[in-house]
Coordinates of C-alpha atoms in Angstrom, one line a residue:
Chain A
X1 CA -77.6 -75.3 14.3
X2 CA -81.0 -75.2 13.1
X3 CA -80.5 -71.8 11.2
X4 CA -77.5 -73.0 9.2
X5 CA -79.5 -76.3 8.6
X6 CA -82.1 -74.3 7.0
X7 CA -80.3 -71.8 4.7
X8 CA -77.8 -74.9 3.7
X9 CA -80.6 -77.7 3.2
X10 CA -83.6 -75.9 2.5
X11 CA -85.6 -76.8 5.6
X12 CA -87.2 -75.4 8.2
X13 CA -87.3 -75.3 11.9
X14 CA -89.7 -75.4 14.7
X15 CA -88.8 -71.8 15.6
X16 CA -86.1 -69.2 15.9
X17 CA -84.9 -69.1 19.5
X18 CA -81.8 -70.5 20.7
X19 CA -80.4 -71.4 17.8
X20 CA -76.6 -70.9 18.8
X21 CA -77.1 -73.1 21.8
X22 CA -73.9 -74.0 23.7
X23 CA -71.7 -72.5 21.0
X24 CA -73.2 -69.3 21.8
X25 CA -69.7 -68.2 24.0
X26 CA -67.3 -69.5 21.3
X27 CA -69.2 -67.7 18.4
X28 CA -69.5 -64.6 20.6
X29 CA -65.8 -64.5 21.1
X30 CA -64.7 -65.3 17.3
X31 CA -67.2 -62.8 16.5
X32 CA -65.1 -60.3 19.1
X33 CA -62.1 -61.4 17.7
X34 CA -62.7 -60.1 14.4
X35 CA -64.6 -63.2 12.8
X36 CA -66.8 -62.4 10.0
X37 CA -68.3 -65.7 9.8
X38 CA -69.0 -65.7 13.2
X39 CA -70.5 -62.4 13.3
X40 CA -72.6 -63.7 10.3
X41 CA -74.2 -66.5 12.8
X42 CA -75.0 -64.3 15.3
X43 CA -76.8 -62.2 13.0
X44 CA -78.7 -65.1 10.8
X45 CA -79.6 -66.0 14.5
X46 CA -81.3 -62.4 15.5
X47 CA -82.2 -60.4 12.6
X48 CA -85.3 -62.3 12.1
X49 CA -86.7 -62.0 15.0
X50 CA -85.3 -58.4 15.6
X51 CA -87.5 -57.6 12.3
X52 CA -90.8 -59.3 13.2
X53 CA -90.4 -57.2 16.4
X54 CA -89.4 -53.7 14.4
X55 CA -92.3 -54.6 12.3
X56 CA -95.1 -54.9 14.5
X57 CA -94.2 -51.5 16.4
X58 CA -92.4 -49.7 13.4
X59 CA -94.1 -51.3 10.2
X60 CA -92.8 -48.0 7.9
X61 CA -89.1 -48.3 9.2
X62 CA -88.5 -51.6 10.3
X63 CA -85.7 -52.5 8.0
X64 CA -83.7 -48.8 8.5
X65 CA -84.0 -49.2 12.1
X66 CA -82.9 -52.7 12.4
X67 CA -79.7 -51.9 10.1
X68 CA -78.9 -49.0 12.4
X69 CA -79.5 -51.1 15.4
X70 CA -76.6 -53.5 13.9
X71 CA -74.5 -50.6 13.4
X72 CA -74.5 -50.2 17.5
X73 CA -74.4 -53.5 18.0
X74 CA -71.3 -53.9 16.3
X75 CA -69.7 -50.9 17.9
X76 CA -70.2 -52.3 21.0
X77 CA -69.6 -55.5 19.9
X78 CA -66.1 -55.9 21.5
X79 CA -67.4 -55.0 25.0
X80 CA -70.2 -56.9 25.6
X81 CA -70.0 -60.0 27.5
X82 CA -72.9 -62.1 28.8
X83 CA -74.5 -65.2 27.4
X84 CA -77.1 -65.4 24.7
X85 CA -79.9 -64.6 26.5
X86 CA -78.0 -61.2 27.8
X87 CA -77.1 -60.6 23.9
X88 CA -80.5 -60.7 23.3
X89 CA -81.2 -58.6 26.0
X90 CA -78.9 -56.1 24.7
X91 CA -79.8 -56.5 20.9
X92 CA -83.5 -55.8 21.1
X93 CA -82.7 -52.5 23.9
X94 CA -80.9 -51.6 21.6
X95 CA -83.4 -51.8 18.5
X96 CA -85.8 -50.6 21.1
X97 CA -84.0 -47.0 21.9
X98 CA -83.3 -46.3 18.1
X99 CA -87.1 -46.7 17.8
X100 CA -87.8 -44.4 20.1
X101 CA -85.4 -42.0 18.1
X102 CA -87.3 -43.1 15.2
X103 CA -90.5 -41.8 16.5
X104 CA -89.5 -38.9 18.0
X105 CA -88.0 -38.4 14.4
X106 CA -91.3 -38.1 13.1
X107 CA -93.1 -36.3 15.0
X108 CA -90.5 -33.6 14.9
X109 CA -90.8 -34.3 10.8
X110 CA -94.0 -35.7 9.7
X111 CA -94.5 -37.1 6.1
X112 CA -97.2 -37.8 4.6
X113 CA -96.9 -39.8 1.6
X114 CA -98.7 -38.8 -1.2
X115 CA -99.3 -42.0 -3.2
X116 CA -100.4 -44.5 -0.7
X117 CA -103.8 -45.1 0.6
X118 CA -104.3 -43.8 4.7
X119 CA -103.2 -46.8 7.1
X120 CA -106.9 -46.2 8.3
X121 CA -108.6 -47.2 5.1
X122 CA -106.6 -50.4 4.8
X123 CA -109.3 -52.9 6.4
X124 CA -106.2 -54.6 8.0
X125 CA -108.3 -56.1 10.8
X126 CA -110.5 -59.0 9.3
X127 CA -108.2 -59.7 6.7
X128 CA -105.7 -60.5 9.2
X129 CA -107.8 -62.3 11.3
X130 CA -108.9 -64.5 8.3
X131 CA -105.6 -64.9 7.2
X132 CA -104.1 -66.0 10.5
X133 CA -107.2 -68.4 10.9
X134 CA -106.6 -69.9 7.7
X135 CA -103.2 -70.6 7.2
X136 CA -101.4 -68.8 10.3
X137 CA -99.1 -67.2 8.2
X138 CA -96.7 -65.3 10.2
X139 CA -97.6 -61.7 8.4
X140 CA -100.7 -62.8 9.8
X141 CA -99.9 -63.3 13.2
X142 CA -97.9 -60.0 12.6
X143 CA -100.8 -58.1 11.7
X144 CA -102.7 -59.3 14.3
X145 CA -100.2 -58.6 17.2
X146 CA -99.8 -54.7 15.8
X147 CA -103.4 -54.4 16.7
X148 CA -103.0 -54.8 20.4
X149 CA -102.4 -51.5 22.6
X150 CA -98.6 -50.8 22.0
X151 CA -97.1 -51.9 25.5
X152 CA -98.9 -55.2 25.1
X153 CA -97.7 -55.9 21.2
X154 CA -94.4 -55.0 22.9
X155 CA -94.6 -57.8 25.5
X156 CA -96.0 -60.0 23.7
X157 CA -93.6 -59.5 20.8
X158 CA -90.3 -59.4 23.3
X159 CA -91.6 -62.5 24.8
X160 CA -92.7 -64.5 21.9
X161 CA -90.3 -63.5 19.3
X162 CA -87.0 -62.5 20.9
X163 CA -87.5 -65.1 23.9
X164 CA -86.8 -62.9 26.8
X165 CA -87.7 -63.9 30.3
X166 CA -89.8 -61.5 32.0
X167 CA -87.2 -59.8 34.0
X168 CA -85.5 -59.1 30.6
X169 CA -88.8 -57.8 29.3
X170 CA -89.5 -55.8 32.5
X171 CA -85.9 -54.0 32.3
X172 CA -86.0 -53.0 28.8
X173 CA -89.4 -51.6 29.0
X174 CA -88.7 -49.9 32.8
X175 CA -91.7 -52.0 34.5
X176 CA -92.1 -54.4 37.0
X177 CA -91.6 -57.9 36.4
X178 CA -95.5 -58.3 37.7
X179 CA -96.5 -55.5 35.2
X180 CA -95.2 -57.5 32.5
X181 CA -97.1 -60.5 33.3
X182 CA -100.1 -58.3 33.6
X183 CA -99.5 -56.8 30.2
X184 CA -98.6 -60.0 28.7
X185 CA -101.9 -61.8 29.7
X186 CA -103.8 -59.2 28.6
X187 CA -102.5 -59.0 25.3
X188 CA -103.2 -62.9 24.8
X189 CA -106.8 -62.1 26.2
X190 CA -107.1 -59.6 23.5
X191 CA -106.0 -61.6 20.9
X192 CA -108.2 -64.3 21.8
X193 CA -110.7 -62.2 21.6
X194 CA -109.3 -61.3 18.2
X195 CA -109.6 -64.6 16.9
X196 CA -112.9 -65.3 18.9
X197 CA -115.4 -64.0 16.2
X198 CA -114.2 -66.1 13.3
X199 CA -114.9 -69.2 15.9
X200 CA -112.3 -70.9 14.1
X201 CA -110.1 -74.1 15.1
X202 CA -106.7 -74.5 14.5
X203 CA -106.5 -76.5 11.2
X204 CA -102.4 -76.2 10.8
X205 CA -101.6 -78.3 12.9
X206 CA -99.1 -76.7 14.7
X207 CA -97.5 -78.5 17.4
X208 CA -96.4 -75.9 20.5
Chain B
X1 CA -96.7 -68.2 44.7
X2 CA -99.0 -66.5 42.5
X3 CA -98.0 -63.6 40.5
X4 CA -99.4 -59.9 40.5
X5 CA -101.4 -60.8 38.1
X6 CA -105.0 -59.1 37.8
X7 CA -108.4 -61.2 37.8
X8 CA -109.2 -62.3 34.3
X9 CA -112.9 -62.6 33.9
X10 CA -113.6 -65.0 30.8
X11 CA -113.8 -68.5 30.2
X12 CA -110.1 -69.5 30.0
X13 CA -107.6 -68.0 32.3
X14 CA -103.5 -68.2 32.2
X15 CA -101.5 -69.2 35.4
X16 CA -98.2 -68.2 35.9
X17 CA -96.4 -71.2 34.7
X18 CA -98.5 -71.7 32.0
X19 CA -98.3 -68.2 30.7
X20 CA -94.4 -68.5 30.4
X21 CA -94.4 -71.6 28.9
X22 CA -96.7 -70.1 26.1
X23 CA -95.1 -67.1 26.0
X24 CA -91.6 -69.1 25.4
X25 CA -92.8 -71.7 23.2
X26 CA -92.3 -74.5 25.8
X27 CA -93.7 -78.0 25.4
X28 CA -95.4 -79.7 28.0
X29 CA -97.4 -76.9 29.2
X30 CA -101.5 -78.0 30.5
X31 CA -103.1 -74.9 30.1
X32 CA -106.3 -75.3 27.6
X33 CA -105.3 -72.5 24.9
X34 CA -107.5 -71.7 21.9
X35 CA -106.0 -73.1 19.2
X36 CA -106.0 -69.3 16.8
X37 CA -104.0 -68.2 19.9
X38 CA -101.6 -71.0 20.1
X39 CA -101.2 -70.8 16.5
X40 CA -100.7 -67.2 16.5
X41 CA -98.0 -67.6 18.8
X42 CA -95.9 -70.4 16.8
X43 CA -96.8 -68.5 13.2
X44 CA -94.3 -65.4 15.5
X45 CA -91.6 -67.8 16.2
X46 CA -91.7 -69.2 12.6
X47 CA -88.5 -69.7 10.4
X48 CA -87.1 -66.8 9.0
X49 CA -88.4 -65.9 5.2
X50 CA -85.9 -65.0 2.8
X51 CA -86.4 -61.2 2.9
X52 CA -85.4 -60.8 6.4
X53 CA -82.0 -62.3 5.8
X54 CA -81.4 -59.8 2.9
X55 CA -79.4 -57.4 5.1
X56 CA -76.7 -59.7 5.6
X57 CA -74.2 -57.9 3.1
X58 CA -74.7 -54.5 5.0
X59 CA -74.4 -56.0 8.5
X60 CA -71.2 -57.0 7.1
X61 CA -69.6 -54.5 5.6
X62 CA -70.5 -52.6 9.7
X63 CA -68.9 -55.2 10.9
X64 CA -65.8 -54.9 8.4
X65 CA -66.2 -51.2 9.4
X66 CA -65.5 -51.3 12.8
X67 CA -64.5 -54.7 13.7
X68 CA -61.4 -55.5 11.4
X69 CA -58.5 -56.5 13.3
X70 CA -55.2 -54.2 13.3
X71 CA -53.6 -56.3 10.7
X72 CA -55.9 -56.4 8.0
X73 CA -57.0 -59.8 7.9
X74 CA -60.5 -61.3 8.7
X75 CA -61.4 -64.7 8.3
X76 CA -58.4 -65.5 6.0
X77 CA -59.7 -62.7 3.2
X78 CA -56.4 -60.7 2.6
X79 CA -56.8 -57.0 2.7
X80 CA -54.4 -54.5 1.5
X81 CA -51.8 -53.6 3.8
X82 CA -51.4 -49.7 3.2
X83 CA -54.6 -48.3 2.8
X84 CA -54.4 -45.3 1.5
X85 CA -54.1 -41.9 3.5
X86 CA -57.8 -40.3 2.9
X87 CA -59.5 -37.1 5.1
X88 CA -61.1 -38.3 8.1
X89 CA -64.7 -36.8 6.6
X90 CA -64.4 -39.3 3.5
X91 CA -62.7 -42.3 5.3
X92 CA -65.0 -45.2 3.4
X93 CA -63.3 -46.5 0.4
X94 CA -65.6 -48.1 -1.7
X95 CA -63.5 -51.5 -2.6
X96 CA -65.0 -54.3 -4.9
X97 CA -65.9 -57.2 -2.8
X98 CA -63.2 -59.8 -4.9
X99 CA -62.9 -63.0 -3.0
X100 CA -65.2 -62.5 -0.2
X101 CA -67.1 -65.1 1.3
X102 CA -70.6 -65.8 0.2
X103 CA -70.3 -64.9 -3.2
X104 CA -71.1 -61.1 -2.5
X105 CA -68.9 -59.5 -5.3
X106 CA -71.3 -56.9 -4.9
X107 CA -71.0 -55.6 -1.2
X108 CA -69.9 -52.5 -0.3
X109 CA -66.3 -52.9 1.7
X110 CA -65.8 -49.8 4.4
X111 CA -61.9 -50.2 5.6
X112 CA -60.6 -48.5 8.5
X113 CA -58.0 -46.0 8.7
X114 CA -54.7 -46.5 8.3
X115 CA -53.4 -47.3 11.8
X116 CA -51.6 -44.7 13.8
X117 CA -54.4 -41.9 12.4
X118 CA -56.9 -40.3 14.5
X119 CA -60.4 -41.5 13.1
X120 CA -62.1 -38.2 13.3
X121 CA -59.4 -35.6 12.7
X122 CA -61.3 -32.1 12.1
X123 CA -59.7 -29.6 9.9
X124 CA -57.9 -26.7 11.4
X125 CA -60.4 -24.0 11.9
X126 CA -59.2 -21.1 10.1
X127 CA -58.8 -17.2 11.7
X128 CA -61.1 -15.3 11.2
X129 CA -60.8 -12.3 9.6
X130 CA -61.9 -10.0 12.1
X131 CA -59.6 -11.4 14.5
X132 CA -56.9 -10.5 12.1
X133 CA -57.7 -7.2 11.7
X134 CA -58.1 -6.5 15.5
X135 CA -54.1 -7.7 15.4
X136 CA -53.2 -5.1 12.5
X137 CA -55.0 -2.4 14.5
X138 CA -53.3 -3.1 17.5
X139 CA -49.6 -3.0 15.8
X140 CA -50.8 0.1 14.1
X141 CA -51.8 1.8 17.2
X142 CA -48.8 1.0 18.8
X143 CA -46.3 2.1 16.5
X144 CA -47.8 5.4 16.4
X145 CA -47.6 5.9 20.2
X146 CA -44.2 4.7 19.8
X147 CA -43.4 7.4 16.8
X148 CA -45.4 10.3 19.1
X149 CA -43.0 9.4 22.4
X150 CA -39.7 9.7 20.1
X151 CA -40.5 12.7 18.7
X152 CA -41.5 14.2 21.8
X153 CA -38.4 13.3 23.5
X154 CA -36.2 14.6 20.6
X155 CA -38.3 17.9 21.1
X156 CA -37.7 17.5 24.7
X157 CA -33.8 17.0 24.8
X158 CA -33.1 19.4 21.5
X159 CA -31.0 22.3 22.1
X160 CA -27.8 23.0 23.7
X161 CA -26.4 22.3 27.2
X162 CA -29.7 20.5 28.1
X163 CA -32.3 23.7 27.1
X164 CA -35.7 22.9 26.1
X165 CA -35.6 23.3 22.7
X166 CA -38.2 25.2 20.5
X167 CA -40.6 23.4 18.2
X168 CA -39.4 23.4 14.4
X169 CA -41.8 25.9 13.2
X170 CA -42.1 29.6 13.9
X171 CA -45.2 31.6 15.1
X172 CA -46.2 32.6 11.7
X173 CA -45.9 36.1 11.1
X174 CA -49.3 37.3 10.9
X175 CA -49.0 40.9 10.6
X176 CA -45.6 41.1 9.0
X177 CA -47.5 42.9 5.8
X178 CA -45.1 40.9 3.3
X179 CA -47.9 39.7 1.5
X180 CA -47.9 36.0 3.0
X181 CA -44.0 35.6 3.4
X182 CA -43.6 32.8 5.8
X183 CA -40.7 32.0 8.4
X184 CA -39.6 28.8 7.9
X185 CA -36.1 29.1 9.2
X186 CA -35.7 26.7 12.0
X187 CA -33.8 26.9 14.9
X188 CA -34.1 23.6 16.3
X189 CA -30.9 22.2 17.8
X190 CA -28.8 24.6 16.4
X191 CA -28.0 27.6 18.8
X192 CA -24.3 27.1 18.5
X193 CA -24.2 29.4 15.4
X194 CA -23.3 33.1 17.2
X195 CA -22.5 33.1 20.9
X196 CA -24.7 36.0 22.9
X197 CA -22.6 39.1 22.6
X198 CA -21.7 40.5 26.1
X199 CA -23.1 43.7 26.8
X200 CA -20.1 45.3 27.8
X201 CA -17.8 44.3 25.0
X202 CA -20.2 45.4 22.0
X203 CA -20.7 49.5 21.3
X204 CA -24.2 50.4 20.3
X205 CA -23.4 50.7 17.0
X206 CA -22.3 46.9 17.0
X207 CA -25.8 46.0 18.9
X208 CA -27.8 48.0 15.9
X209 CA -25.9 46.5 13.5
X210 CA -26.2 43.3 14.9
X211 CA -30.3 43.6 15.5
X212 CA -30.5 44.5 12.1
X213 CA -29.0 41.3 10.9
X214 CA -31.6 39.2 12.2
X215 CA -33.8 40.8 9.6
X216 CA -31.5 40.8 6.8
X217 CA -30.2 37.4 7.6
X218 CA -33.3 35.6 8.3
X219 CA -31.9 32.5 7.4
X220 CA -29.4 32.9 9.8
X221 CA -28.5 30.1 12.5
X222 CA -28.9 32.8 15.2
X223 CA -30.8 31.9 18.3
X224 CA -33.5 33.2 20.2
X225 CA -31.6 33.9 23.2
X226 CA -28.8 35.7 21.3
X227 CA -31.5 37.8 19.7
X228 CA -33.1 38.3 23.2
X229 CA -30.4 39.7 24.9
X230 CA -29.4 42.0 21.9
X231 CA -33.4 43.4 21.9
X232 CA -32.7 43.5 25.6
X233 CA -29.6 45.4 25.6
X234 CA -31.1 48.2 22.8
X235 CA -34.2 48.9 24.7
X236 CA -32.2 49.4 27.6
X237 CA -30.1 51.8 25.5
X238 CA -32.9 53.2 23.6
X239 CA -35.8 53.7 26.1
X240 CA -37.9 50.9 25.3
X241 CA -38.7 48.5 22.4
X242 CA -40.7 50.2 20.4
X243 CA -37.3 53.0 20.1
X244 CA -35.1 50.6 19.0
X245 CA -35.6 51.3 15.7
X246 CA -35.3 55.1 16.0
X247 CA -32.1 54.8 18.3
X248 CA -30.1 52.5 15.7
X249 CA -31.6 54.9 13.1
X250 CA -29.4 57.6 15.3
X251 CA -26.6 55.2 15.5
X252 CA -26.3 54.7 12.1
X253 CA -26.7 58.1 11.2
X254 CA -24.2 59.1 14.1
X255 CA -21.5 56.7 12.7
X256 CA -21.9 57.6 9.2
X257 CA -22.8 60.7 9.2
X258 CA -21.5 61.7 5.5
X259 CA -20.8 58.4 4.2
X260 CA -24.3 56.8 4.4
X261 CA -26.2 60.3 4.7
X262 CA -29.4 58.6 3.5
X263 CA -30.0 56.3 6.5
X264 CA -31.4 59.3 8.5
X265 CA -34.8 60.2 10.1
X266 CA -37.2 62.1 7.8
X267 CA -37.0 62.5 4.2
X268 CA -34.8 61.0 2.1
X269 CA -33.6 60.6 -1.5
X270 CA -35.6 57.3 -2.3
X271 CA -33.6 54.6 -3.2
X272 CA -30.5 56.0 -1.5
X273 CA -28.2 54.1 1.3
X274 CA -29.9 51.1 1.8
X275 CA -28.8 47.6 2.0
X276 CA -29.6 46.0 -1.0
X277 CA -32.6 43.6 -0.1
X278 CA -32.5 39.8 -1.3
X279 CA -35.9 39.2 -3.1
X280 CA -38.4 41.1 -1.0
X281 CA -40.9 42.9 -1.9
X282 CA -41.2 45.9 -4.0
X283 CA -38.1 45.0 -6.0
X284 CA -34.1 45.6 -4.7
X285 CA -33.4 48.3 -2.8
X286 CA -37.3 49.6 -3.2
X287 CA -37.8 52.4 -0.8
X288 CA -40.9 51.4 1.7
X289 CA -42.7 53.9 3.7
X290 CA -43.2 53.2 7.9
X291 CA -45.9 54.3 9.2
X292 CA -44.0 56.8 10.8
X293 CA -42.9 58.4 7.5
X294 CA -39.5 56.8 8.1
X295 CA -37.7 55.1 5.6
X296 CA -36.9 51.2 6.5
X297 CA -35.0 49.2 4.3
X298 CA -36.4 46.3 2.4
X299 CA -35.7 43.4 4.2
X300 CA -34.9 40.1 2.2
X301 CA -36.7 37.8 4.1
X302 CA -38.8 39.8 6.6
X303 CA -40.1 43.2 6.9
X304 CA -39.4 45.4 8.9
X305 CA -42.7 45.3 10.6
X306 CA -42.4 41.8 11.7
X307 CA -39.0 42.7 12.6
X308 CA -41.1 45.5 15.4
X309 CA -43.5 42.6 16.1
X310 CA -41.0 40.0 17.1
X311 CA -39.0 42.9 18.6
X312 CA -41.9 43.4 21.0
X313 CA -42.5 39.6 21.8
X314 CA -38.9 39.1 22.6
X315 CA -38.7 42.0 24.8
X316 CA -41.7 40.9 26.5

């Protein structure tokens, strides 16, 4: 597994997605049965992309919701059954609902922090834009996404990161699957139109 | 079979195919992409950094939370066998991490309960207090409705052969001018003491003498009915109540007329021929006046005015 390559030897890998495989139903089952270890696979597996999701749409409490989306997903964990695409499915609703909670959260209870300088005053935009230009660094590409409309960082993000299908997509959002597509191709318009002004190449080399 | 998908006006446009393939990091796809876009895209589905595999130990302990097995043992780590009994409201225990995998000495274990023990037991809500008191109240209220009906039915049933018996207590003696003197005799129950005289069998003397001891003898188990029928049986003799007292004046005087000459109508030696009285007023054998001028003896208990009173109200 490419994961467990990485954290033992150091290296990376091409991506994130898929990186249970085939074992997916024997780890799922272990994991069921009361396997730590196994449990610990599954989680290596999601939590970073479950995290670059929270943090595009939740970027203050990405890290508290994704801990309490684990808390359900283990609750649960003993009756799911589907494959890995389906346990993605049902990770990132999941994260999704307890950020809706979240939000509705603060809006009930706004906080303003005292301290730190107004999101609006951060001149996030070109600096991101730069940054993913130059070295595509994936706060970068982070940053970037979180400035589309929200559906559309949503899409793009469920697509991209988790690596759901569009069906998948379309039932955790409540669209249609042609919606979806809709939102997802304008959100790659928009960030090409992001990226348009710097005029820059690719220079990293990144093989897709 | 194209897609729902709107008409993109600009340069480079997605198909269907193409867009998933992007989308899903698929090789092989022909679409012309900018290269920021593509690289975007890839920069998403980059390896995970370091920091977002730092919540490993508290995914964990949620898993050792809820998903331990029955028997206490997960993934070969022993755990102890009897955990010990806690309140549902504070079932973590906070165990050091000894021997777990991944060298987290640090991590925060969360056991289960003990098996057989409901997970989220509540406390016993306690009574309230008002609820309590309603209770008392009630019991209260109902033993004295239970104390009223006894006591009425004792007053009910008193008395002999199945009479209605009279209340404990007397009418209290309003006018009987003895200077606040009650009657507290009580005659409840207990009018077996002196049958009635017959009528026939008694002279008149017998009946005066007999009338008078209900004033001298106040303390005297006699009843009302015995009294009643004497009262009768004078005023029939005498004319009326109110002569009763002038006829056994007669009677007396009659009987002993030279042995008690001072129990006569009209003047009289003061202090002479009466029955010596038993604390009344006016000291023992003190003379009082009627307002008839007559002489009356001091009665122990009662005067003789309440003696007329009562006379009156039985003969009524």
């Amino acid at each position: 597994m490419c994961l467990d390559l990485w954290l033992r030897e150091g290296s990376l890998c091409a991506d994130t997605q898929h990186v249970v495989g085939d074992d997916f139903a024997r780890v799922l089952a272990d994991a069921q049965g009361g396997s730590e270890a196994q449990f610990a696979v599954l989680w290596r597996d999601a939590n970073p992309a479950l995290l670059r999701y929270l943090r595009v749409l939740a970027p203050e409490g990405a890290e508290d919701i994704a801990a309490e989306t684990w808390v359900h997903v283990v609750r649960g964990l003993a009756r799911f059954a589907g494959d890995e695409a389906a346990w993605r499915a049902w990770l990132f609703t999941t994260a999704r609902r307890r950020l809706l909670d979240q939000a509705r959260l603060r809006r009930r209870h706004p906080a303003e922090p005292l301290d730190e300088i107004a999101p609006a005053e951060v001149p996030r935009t070109p600096d991101a834009a730069q940054i993913a230009l130059d070295n595509l660094a994936t706060e970068a590409a982070m940053a970037l996404v979180a400035q589309l409309p929200p559906l559309q960082a949503d899409v793009i993000m469920l697509r991209v990161v988790a690596g759901l299908d569009t069906d998948a997509v379309a039932g955790i959002l409540g669209k249609t699957p042609g919606n979806v597509r809709v939102m997802a191709h304008r959100g790659l318009k928009k960030l090409e139109t992001l990226l348009g002004p710097a005029g820059v190449a690719s220079r990293a080399g990144v093989t897709l | 079979m194209p897609d729902s998908l709107l008409p993109i006006l600009g340069p480079a446009s997605y198909g269907e195919r193409d867009l998933d393939a992007l989308l899903s990091g698929e090789a092989g796809y022909h679409v012309v992409v900018p290269a920021p876009v593509a690289a975007a895209l890839a920069a998403l589905r980059a390896a995970p950094a370091p920091d977002e595999l730092d919540g490993e130990a508290a995914a964990r302990a949620a898993f050792r939370l809820f998903m331990l097995p029955e028997d206490g043992v997960a993934d070969g780590a022993p755990v102890p066998a009897t955990l010990p009994q806690v309140p549902a409201l504070f079932n973590r225990e906070a165990v050091a991490g000894a021997g777990r995998p991944g060298g987290q000495g640090s991590t925060i274990v969360l056991p289960r309960a003990a098996p057989g023990g409901p997970r989220h037991a509540r406390p016993r809500r306690p009574v309230p207090w008002h609820g309590r008191w309603q209770v008392m109240t009630a019991a209260c209220g109902a033993a004295a409705a239970a104390i009223i009906c006894v006591a009425a039915l004792a007053g009910a049933f008193s008395g002999p052969g199945g009479q209605q018996g009279r209340s404990g207590q007397r009418p209290s003696p309003q006018a009987s001018g003895t200077g606040g003197h009650r009657v507290t005799s009580s005659v409840l129950g207990t009018a077996t003491a002196r049958p009635t005289p017959s009528p026939s069998a008694v002279s008149p003397e017998a009946l005066c003498r007999q009338y008078m001891d209900f004033f001298t003898h106040p303390e005297s188990p006699a009843s009302w009915t015995a009294e009643k029928a004497v009262v009768q049986q004078l005023s029939g003799l005498a004319g009326g109540w109110p002569r009763i007292i002038g006829y056994c004046a007669g009677q007396f005087g009659a009987v002993a007329h030279g042995s008690n000459p001072g129990f006569q109508g009209g003047a009289r030696a003061p202090g002479a021929g009466y029955p010596q009285g038993r604390g009344g007023l006016g000291g023992a054998g003190a003379p009082r006046l009627g307002r008839a001028g007559q002489a009356f003896p001091a009665a122990g208990a009662r005067s003789l005015s309440a003696g007329l009173l009562r006379a009156g109200r039985t003969a009524r």
